[in-house]
Short mmCIF file of C-alpha atoms in Angstrom, two decimals:
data_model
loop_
_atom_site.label_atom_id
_atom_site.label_comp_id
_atom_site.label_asym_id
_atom_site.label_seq_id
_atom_site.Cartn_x
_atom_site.Cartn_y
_atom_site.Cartn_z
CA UNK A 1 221.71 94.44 -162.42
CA UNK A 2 222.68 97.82 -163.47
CA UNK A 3 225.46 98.69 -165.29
CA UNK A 4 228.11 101.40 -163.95
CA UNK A 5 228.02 104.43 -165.61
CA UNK A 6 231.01 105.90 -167.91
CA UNK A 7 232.31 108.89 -167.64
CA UNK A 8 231.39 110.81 -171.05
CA UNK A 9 235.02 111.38 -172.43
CA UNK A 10 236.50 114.99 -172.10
CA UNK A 11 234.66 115.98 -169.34
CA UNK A 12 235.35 115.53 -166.10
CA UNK A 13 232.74 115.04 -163.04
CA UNK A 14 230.34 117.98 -162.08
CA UNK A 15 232.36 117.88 -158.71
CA UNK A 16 235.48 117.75 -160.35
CA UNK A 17 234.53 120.95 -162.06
CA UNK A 18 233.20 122.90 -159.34
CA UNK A 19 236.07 122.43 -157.02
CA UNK A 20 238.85 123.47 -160.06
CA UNK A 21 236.64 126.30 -160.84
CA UNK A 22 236.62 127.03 -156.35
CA UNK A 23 240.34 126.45 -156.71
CA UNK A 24 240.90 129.15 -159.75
CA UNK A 25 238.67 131.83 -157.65
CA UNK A 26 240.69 131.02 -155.04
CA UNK A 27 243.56 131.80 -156.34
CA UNK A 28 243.15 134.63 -158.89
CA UNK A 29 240.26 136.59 -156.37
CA UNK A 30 240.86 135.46 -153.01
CA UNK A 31 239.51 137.81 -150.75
CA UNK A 32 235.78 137.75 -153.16
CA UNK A 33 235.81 133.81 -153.27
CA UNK A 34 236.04 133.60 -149.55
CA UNK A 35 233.58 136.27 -148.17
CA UNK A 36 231.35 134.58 -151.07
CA UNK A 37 232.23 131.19 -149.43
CA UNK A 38 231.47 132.85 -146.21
CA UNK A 39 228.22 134.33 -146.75
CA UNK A 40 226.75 130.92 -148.11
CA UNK A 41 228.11 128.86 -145.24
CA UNK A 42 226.90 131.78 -142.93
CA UNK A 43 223.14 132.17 -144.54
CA UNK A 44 223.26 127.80 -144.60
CA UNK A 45 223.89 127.93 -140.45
CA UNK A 46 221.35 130.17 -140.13
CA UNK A 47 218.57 128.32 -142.03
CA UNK A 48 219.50 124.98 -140.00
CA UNK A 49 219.29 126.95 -137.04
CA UNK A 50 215.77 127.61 -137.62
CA UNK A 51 215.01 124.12 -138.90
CA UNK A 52 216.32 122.70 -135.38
CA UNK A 53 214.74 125.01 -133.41
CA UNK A 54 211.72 124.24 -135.24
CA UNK A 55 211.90 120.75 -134.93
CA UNK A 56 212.31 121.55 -130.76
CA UNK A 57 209.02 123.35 -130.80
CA UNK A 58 207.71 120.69 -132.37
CA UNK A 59 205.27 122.67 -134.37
CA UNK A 60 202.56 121.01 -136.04
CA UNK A 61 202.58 123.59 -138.28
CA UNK A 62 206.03 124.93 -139.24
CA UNK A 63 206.58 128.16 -140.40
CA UNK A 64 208.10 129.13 -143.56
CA UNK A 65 211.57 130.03 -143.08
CA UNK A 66 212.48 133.79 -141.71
CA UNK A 67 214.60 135.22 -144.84
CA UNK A 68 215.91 138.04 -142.65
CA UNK A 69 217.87 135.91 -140.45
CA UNK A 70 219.77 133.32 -143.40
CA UNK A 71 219.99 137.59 -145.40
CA UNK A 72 222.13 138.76 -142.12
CA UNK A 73 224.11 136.18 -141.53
CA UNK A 74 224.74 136.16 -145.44
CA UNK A 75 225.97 140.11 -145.08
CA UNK A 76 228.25 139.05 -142.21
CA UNK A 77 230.12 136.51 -143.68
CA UNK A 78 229.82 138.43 -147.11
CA UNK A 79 231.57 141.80 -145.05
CA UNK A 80 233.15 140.48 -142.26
CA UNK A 81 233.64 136.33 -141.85
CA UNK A 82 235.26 136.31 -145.37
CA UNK A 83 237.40 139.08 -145.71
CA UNK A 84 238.64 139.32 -141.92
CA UNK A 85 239.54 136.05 -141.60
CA UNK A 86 241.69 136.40 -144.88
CA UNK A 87 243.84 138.92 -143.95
CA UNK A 88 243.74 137.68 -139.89
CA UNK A 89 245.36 134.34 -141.42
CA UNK A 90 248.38 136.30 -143.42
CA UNK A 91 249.00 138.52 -140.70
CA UNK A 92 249.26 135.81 -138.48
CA UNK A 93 251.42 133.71 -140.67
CA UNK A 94 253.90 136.83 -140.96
CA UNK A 95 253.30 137.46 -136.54
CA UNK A 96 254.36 134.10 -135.82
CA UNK A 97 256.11 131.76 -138.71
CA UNK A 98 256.26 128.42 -138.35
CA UNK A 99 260.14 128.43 -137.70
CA UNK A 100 259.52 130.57 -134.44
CA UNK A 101 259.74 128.48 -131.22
CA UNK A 102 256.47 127.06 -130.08
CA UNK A 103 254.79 128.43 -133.02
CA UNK A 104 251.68 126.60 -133.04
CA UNK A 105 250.93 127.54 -129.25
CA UNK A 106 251.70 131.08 -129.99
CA UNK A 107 249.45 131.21 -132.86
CA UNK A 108 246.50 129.13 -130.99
CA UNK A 109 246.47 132.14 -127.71
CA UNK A 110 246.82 135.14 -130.51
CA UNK A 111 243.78 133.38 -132.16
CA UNK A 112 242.01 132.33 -128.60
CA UNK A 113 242.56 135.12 -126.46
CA UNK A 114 242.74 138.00 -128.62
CA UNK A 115 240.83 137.40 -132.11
CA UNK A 116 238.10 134.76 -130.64
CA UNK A 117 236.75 137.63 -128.27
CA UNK A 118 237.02 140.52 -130.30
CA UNK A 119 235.18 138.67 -133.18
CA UNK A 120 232.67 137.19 -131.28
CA UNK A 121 231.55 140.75 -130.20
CA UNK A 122 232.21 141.97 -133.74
CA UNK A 123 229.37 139.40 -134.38
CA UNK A 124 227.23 140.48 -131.69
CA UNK A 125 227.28 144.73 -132.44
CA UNK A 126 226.78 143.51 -136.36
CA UNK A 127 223.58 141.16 -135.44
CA UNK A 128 222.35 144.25 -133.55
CA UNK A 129 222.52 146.61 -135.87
CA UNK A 130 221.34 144.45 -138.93
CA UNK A 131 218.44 143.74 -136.95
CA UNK A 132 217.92 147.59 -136.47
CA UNK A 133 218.04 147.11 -132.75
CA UNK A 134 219.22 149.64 -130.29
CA UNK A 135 222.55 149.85 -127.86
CA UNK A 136 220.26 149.53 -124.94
CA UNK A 137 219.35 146.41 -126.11
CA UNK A 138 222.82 145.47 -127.15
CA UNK A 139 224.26 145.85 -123.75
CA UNK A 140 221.73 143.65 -122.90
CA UNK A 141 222.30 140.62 -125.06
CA UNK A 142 225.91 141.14 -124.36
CA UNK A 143 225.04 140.64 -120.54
CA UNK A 144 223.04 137.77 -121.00
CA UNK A 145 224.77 135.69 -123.70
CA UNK A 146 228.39 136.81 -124.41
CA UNK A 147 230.54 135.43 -121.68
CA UNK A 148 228.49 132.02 -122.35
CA UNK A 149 228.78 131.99 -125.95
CA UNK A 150 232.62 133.02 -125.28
CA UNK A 151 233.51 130.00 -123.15
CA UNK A 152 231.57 127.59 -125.68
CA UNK A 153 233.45 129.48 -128.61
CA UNK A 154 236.63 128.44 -126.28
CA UNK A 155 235.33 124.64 -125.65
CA UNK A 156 234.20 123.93 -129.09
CA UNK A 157 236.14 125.88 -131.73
CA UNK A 158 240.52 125.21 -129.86
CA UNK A 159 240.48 122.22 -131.10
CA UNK A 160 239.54 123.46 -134.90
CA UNK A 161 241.46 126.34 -134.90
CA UNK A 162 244.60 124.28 -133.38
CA UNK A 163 244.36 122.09 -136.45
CA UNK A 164 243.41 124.90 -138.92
CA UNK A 165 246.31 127.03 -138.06
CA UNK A 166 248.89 124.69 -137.76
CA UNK A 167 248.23 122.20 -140.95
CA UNK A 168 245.53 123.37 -143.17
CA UNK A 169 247.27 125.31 -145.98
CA UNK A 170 246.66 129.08 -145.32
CA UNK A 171 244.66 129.27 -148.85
CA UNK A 172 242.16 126.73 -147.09
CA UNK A 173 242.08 127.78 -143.76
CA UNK A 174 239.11 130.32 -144.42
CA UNK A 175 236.61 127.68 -146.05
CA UNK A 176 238.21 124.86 -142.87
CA UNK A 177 236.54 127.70 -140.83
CA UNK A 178 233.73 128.29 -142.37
CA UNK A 179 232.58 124.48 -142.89
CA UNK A 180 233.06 124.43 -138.91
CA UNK A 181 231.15 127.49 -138.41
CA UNK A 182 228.33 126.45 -140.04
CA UNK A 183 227.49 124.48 -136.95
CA UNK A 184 228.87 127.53 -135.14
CA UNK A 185 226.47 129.86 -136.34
CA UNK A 186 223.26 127.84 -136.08
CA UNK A 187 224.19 128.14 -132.02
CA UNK A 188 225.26 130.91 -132.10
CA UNK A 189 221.69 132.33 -134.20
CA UNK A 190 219.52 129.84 -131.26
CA UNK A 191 221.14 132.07 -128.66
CA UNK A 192 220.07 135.26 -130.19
CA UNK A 193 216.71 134.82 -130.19
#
């Protein structure tokens, strides 16, 4: 029968030390930790994005994985994911504060109506130009996917945001995000291509 281990005394768990050491970044470098914590999560959705679109081909011979794509979204969340979604969160905190009437409703439309949109085509004009692609073909994409990959934005991430903005701790509400849009941005990558 094996025997449980013991913790060495002193030190704490590996996981216990990683998410003090998360915590510290947080606090004393926020904006840094969570465009870092971004760009991960980002380059992560974008690597099982190719995986499951892999697996749908069902290639019998699957290809290495393309480093550009997991190296863009990486940039995004690095420049724009991270840092944008900090100061969107204290801005809105100081818009609407939670004494306001109806505060969690106002916050959810300011974040649905006006952010989701404007972000989501943030993320489009981005993709294009990382990719080196042209406004023609922009316009394009824009016609063909946005208003689709609005409405599922609308379906899949109000519930999310609802409970982000109105009980994770504003410190946490960036890496709540992110963890979500790791899903997020493996659609969101299938309906590039």
């Amino acid at each position: 029968m094996p025997v449980a281990s013991k913790p060495v005394p002193g030190r704490a768990p590996l996981h216990m030390v990683l998410l003090l050491r998360y915590l510290q970044l947080l606090h004393s470098r926020p904006v840094l930790t969570k465009a870092l914590t971004s760009a991960i999560l980002s380059a992560l959705g974008n690597i099982l994005s190719q995986t499951i679109q892999k697996w749908r081909k069902e290639q019998k011979h699957p290809q290495n994985v393309d480093l550009r794509g997991p190296l863009r979204f990486a940039v995004y969340g690095l420049l724009f994911t991270g840092p944008l979604s900090h100061y969107f969160y204290l801005l809105l905190e100081q818009l609407v504060p939670s004494s306001a009437p109806l505060a969690g409703l106002q916050r959810l439309l300011i974040e649905r109506l006006i952010i989701a949109p404007a972000f989501l085509l943030l993320f489009f004009l981005v993709m294009n130009l990382l990719e080196g692609k042209n406004f023609t073909k922009l316009n394009q994409k824009l016609k063909s996917s946005y208003w689709q990959a609005l409405k599922l934005n609308w379906k899949v991430w109000t519930p999310f945001q609802f409970i982000n903005i109105n009980y994770v701790p504003v410190q946490f509400r960036v890496l709540f995000a992110n963890l979500v849009a790791f899903f997020w941005y493996a659609y969101l990558s299938s309906t590039r291509n």
